[in-house]
PDB file of C-alpha atoms (C1' of nucleotides) in Angstrom:
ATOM      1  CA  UNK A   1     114.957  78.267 109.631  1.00  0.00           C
ATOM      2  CA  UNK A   2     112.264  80.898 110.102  1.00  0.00           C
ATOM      3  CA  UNK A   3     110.281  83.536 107.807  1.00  0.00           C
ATOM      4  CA  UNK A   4     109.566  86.751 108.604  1.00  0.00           C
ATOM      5  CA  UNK A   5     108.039  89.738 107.516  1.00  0.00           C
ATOM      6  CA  UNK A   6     109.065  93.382 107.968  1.00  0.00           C
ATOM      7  CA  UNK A   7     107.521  96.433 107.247  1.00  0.00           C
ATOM      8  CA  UNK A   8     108.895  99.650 105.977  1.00  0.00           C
ATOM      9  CA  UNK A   9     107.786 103.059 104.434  1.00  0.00           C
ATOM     10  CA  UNK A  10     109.495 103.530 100.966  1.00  0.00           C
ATOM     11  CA  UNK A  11     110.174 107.063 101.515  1.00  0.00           C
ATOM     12  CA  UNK A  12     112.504 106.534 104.649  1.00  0.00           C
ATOM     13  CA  UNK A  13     113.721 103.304 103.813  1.00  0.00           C
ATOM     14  CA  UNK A  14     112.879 100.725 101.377  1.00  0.00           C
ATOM     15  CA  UNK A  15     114.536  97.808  99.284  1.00  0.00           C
ATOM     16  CA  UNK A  16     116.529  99.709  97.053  1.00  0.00           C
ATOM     17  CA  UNK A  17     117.756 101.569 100.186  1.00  0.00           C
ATOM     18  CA  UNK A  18     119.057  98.149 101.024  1.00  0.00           C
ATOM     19  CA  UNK A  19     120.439  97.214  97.733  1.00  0.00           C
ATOM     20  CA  UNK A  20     122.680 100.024  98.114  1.00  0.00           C
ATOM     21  CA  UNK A  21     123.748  98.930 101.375  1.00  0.00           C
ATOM     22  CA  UNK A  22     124.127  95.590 101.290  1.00  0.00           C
ATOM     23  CA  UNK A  23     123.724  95.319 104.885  1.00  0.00           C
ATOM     24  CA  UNK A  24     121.721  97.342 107.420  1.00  0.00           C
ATOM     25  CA  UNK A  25     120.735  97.118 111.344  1.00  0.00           C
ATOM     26  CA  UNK A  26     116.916  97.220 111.867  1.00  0.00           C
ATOM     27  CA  UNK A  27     116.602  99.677 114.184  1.00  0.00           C
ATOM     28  CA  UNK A  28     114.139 102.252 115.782  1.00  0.00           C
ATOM     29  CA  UNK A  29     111.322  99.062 115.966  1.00  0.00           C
ATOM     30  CA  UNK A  30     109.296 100.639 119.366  1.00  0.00           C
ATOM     31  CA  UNK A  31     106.931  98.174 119.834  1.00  0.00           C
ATOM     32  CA  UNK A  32     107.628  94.768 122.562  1.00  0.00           C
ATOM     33  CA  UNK A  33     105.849  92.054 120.254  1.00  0.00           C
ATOM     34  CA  UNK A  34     107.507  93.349 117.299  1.00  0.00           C
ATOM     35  CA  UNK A  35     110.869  93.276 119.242  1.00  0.00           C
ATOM     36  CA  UNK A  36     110.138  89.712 120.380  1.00  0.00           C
ATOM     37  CA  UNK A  37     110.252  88.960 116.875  1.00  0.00           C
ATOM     38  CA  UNK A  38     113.105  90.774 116.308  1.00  0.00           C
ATOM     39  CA  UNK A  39     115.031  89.035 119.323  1.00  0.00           C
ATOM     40  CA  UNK A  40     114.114  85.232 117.698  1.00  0.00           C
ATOM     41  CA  UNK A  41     115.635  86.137 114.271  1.00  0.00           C
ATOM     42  CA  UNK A  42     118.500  83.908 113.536  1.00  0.00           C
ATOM     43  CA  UNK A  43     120.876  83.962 111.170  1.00  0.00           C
ATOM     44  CA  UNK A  44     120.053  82.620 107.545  1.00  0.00           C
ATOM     45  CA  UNK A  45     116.373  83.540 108.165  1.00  0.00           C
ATOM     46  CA  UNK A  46     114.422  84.838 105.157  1.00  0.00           C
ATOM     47  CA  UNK A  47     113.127  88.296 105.482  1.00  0.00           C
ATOM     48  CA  UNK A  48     110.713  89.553 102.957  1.00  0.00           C
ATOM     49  CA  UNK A  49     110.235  93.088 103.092  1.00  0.00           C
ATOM     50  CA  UNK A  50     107.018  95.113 102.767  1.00  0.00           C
ATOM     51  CA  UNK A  51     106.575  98.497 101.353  1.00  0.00           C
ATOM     52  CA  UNK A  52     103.542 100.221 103.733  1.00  0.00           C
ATOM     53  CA  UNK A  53     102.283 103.476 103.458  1.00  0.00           C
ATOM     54  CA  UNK A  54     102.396 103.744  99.550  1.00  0.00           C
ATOM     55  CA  UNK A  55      99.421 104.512  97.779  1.00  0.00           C
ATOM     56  CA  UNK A  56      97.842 101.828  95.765  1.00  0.00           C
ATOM     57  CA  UNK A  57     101.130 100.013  95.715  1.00  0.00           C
ATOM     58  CA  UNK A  58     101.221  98.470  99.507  1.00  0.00           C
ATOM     59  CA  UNK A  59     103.419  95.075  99.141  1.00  0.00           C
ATOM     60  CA  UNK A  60     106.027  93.122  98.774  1.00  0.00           C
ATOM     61  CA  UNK A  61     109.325  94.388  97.595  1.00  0.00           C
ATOM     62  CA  UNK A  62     111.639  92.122  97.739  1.00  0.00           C
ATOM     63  CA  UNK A  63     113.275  89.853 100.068  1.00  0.00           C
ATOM     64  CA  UNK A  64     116.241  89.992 102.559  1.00  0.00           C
ATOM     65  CA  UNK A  65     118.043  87.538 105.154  1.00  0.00           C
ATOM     66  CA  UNK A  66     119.209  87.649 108.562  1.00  0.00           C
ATOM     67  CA  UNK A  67     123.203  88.400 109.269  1.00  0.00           C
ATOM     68  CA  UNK A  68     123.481  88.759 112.154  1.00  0.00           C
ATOM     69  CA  UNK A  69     121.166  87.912 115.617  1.00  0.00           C
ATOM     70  CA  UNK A  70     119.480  91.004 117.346  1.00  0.00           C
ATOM     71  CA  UNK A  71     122.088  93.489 119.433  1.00  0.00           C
ATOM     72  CA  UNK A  72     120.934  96.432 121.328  1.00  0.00           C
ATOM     73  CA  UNK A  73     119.627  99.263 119.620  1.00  0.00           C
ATOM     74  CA  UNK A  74     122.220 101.480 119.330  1.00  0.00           C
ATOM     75  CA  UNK A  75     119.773 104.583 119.077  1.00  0.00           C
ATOM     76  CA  UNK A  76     117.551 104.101 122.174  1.00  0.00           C
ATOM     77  CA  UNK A  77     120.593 105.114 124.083  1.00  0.00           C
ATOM     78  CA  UNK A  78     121.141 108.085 121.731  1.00  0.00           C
ATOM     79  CA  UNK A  79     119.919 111.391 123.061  1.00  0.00           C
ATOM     80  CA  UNK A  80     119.600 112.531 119.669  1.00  0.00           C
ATOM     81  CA  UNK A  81     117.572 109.674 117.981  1.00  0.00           C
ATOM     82  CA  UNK A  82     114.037 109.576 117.390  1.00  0.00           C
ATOM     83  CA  UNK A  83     114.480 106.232 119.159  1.00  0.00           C
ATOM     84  CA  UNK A  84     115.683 107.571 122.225  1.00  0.00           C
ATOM     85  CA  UNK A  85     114.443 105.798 125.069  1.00  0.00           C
ATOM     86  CA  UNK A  86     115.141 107.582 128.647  1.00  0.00           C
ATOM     87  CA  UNK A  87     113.975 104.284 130.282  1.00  0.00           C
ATOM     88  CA  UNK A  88     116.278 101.493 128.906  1.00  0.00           C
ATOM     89  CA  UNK A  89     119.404 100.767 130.591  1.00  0.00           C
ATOM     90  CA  UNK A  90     122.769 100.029 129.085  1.00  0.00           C
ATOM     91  CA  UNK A  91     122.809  96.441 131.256  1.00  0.00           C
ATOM     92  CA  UNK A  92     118.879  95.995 130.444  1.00  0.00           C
ATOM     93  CA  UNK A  93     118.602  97.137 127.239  1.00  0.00           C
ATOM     94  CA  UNK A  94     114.897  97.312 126.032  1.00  0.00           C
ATOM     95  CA  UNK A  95     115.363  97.448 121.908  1.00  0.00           C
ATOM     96  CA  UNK A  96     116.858  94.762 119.966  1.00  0.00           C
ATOM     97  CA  UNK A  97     118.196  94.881 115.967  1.00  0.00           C
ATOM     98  CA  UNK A  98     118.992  92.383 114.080  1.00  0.00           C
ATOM     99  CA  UNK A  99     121.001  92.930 111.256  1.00  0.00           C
ATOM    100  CA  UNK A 100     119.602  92.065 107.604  1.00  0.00           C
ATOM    101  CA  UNK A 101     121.335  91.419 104.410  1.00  0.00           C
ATOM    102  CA  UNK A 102     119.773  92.618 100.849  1.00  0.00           C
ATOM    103  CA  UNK A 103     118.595  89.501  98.795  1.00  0.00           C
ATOM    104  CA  UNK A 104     117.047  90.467  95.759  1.00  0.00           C
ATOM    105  CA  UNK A 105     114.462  92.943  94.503  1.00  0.00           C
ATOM    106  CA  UNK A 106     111.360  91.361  92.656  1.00  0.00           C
ATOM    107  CA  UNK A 107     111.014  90.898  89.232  1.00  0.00           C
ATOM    108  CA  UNK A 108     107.282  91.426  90.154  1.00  0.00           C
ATOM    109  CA  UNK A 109     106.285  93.101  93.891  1.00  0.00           C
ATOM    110  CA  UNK A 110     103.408  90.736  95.160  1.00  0.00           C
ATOM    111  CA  UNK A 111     100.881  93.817  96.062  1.00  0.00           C
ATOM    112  CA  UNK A 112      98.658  93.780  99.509  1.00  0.00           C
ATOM    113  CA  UNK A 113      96.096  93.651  97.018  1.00  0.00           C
ATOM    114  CA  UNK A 114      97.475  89.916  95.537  1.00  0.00           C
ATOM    115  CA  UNK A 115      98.148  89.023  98.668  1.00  0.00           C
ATOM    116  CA  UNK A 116      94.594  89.173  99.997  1.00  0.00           C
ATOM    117  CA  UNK A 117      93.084  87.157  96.723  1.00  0.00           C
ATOM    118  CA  UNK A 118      95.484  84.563  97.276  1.00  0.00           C
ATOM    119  CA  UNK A 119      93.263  81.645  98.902  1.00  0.00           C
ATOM    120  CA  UNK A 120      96.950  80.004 100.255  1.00  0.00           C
ATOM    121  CA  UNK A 121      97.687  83.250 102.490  1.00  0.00           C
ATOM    122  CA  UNK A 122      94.452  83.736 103.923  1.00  0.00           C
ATOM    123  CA  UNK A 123      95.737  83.028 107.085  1.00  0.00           C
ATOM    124  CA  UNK A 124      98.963  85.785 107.256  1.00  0.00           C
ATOM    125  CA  UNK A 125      99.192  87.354 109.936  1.00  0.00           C
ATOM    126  CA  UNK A 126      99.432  90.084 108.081  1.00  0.00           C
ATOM    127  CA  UNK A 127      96.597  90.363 106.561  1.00  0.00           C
ATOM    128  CA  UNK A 128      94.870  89.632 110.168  1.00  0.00           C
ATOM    129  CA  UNK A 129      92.287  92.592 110.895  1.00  0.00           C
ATOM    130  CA  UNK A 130      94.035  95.510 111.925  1.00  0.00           C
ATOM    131  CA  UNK A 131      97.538  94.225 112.378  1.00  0.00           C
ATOM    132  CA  UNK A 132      99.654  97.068 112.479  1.00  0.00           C
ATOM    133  CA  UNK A 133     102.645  94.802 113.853  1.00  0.00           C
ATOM    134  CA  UNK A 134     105.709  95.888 111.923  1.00  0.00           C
ATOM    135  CA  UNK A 135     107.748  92.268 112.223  1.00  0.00           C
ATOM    136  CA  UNK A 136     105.417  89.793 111.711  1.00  0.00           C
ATOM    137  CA  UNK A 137     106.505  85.680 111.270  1.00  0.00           C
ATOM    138  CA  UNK A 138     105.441  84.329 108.005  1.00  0.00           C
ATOM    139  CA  UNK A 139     104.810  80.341 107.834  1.00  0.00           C
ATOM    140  CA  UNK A 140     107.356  78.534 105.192  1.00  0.00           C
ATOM    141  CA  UNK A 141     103.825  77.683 102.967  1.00  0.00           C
ATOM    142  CA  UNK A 142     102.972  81.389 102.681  1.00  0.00           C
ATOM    143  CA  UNK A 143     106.645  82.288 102.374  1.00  0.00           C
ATOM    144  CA  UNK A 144     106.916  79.677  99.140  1.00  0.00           C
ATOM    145  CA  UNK A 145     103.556  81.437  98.116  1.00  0.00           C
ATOM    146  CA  UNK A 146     104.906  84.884  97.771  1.00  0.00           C
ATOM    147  CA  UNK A 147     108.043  83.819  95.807  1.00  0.00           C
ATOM    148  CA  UNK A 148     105.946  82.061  93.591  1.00  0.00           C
ATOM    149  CA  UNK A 149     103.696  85.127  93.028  1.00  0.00           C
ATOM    150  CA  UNK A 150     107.377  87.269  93.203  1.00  0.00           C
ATOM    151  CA  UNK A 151     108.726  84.979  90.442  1.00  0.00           C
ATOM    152  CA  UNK A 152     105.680  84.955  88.001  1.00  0.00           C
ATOM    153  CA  UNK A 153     105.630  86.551  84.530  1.00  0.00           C
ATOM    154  CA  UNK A 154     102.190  88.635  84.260  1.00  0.00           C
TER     155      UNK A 154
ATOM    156  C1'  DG B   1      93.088 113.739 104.686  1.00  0.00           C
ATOM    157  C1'  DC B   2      90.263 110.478 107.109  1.00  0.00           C
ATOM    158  C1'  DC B   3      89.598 107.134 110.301  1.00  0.00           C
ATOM    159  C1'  DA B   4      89.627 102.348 112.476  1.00  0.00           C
ATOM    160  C1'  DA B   5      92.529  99.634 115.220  1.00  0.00           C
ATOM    161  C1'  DC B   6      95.144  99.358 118.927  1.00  0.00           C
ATOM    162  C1'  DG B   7      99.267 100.266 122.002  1.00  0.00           C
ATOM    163  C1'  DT B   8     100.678 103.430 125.659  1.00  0.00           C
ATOM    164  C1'  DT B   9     100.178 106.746 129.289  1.00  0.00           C
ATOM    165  C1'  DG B  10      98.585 108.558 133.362  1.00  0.00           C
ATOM    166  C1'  DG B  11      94.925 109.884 136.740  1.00  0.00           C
ATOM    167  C1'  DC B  12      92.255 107.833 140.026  1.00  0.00           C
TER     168       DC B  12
ATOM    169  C1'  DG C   1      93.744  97.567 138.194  1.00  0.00           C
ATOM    170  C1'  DC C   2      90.579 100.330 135.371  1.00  0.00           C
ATOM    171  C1'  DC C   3      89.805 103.115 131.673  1.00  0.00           C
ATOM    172  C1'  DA C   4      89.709 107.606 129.154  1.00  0.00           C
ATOM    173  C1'  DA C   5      92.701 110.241 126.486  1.00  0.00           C
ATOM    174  C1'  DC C   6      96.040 110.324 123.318  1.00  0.00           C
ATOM    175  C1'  DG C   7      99.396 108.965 119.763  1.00  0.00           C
ATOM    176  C1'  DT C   8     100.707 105.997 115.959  1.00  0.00           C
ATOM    177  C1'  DT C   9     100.068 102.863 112.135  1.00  0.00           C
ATOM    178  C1'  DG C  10      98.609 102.074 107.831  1.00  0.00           C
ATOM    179  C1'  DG C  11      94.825 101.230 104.341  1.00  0.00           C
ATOM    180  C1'  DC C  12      91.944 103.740 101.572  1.00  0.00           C
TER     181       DC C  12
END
DNA sequence: GCCAACGTTGGC
DNA sequence: GCCAACGTTGGC
């Protein structure tokens, strides 16, 4: 059982996106670390899902879990997709997605702000200078952290 | 809107 | 293989 992180901007898709779906495939990831993650997802994996690019309200929306391993991205071989990608072959396929189940939406989001005065998650990776990594693993401590913080009545 | 961090591209 | 230029991410 592993913990992850993924990050998302709201206004294209965020966790109410995925309430409404139920399930979706996270695609259009263009980075090789990030995809590395992507690849090691297995099924039954918590994902918590992070809301980036908000103003004053960076965080942590709500949480999500793994349905299905990684397949190839459907869209890198899609000449119309953003996430086209001229170089991938069919039988080498360069972009993985795993698909992810909706969860639940917290009660309370656990801001990028409560994150970083949180002694227990001063080691996240996410909160590492500069990480711009949109998968990121999250240890089972920090995960148990975050629900905590998710859970609490302020 | 600004800008630091940092990944990618491409010339040499 | 080096590195400058460029593009993107994401906090503020």
């Amino acid at each position: 059982m592993n913990y992850w992180l993924v990050k998302t901007e709201p206004s294209l898709y965020s966790i109410t996106n995925l309430k409404l779906d139920k399930v979706t495939l996270w695609d259009m990831v263009r980075n090789y670390q990030a995809r590395n993650f992507l690849k090691s997802m297995e099924v039954a994996d918590f994902v918590l899902l992070y809301h980036s690019n908000v103003t004053d309200a960076n965080g942590v929306y709500g949480l999500a879990q793994v349905k299905k391993v990684a397949i190839p991205d459907p869209t890198q071989f899609d000449r119309k997709s953003e996430g086209f990608d001229s170089g991938s072959a069919h039988d080498a396929p360069r972009w993985w997605s795993p698909t992810i189940g909706f969860k639940e939406i917290f009660q309370n989001p656990v801001l990028l702000h409560d994150l970083k005065k949180d002694s227990r998650l001063k080691q996240m990776q996410l909160l590492k200078r500069g990480n711009r990594l949109s998968v990121l693993p999250v240890s089972e401590t920090e995960f148990n952290v975050i629900i905590l913080l998710a859970k609490e009545t302020r």
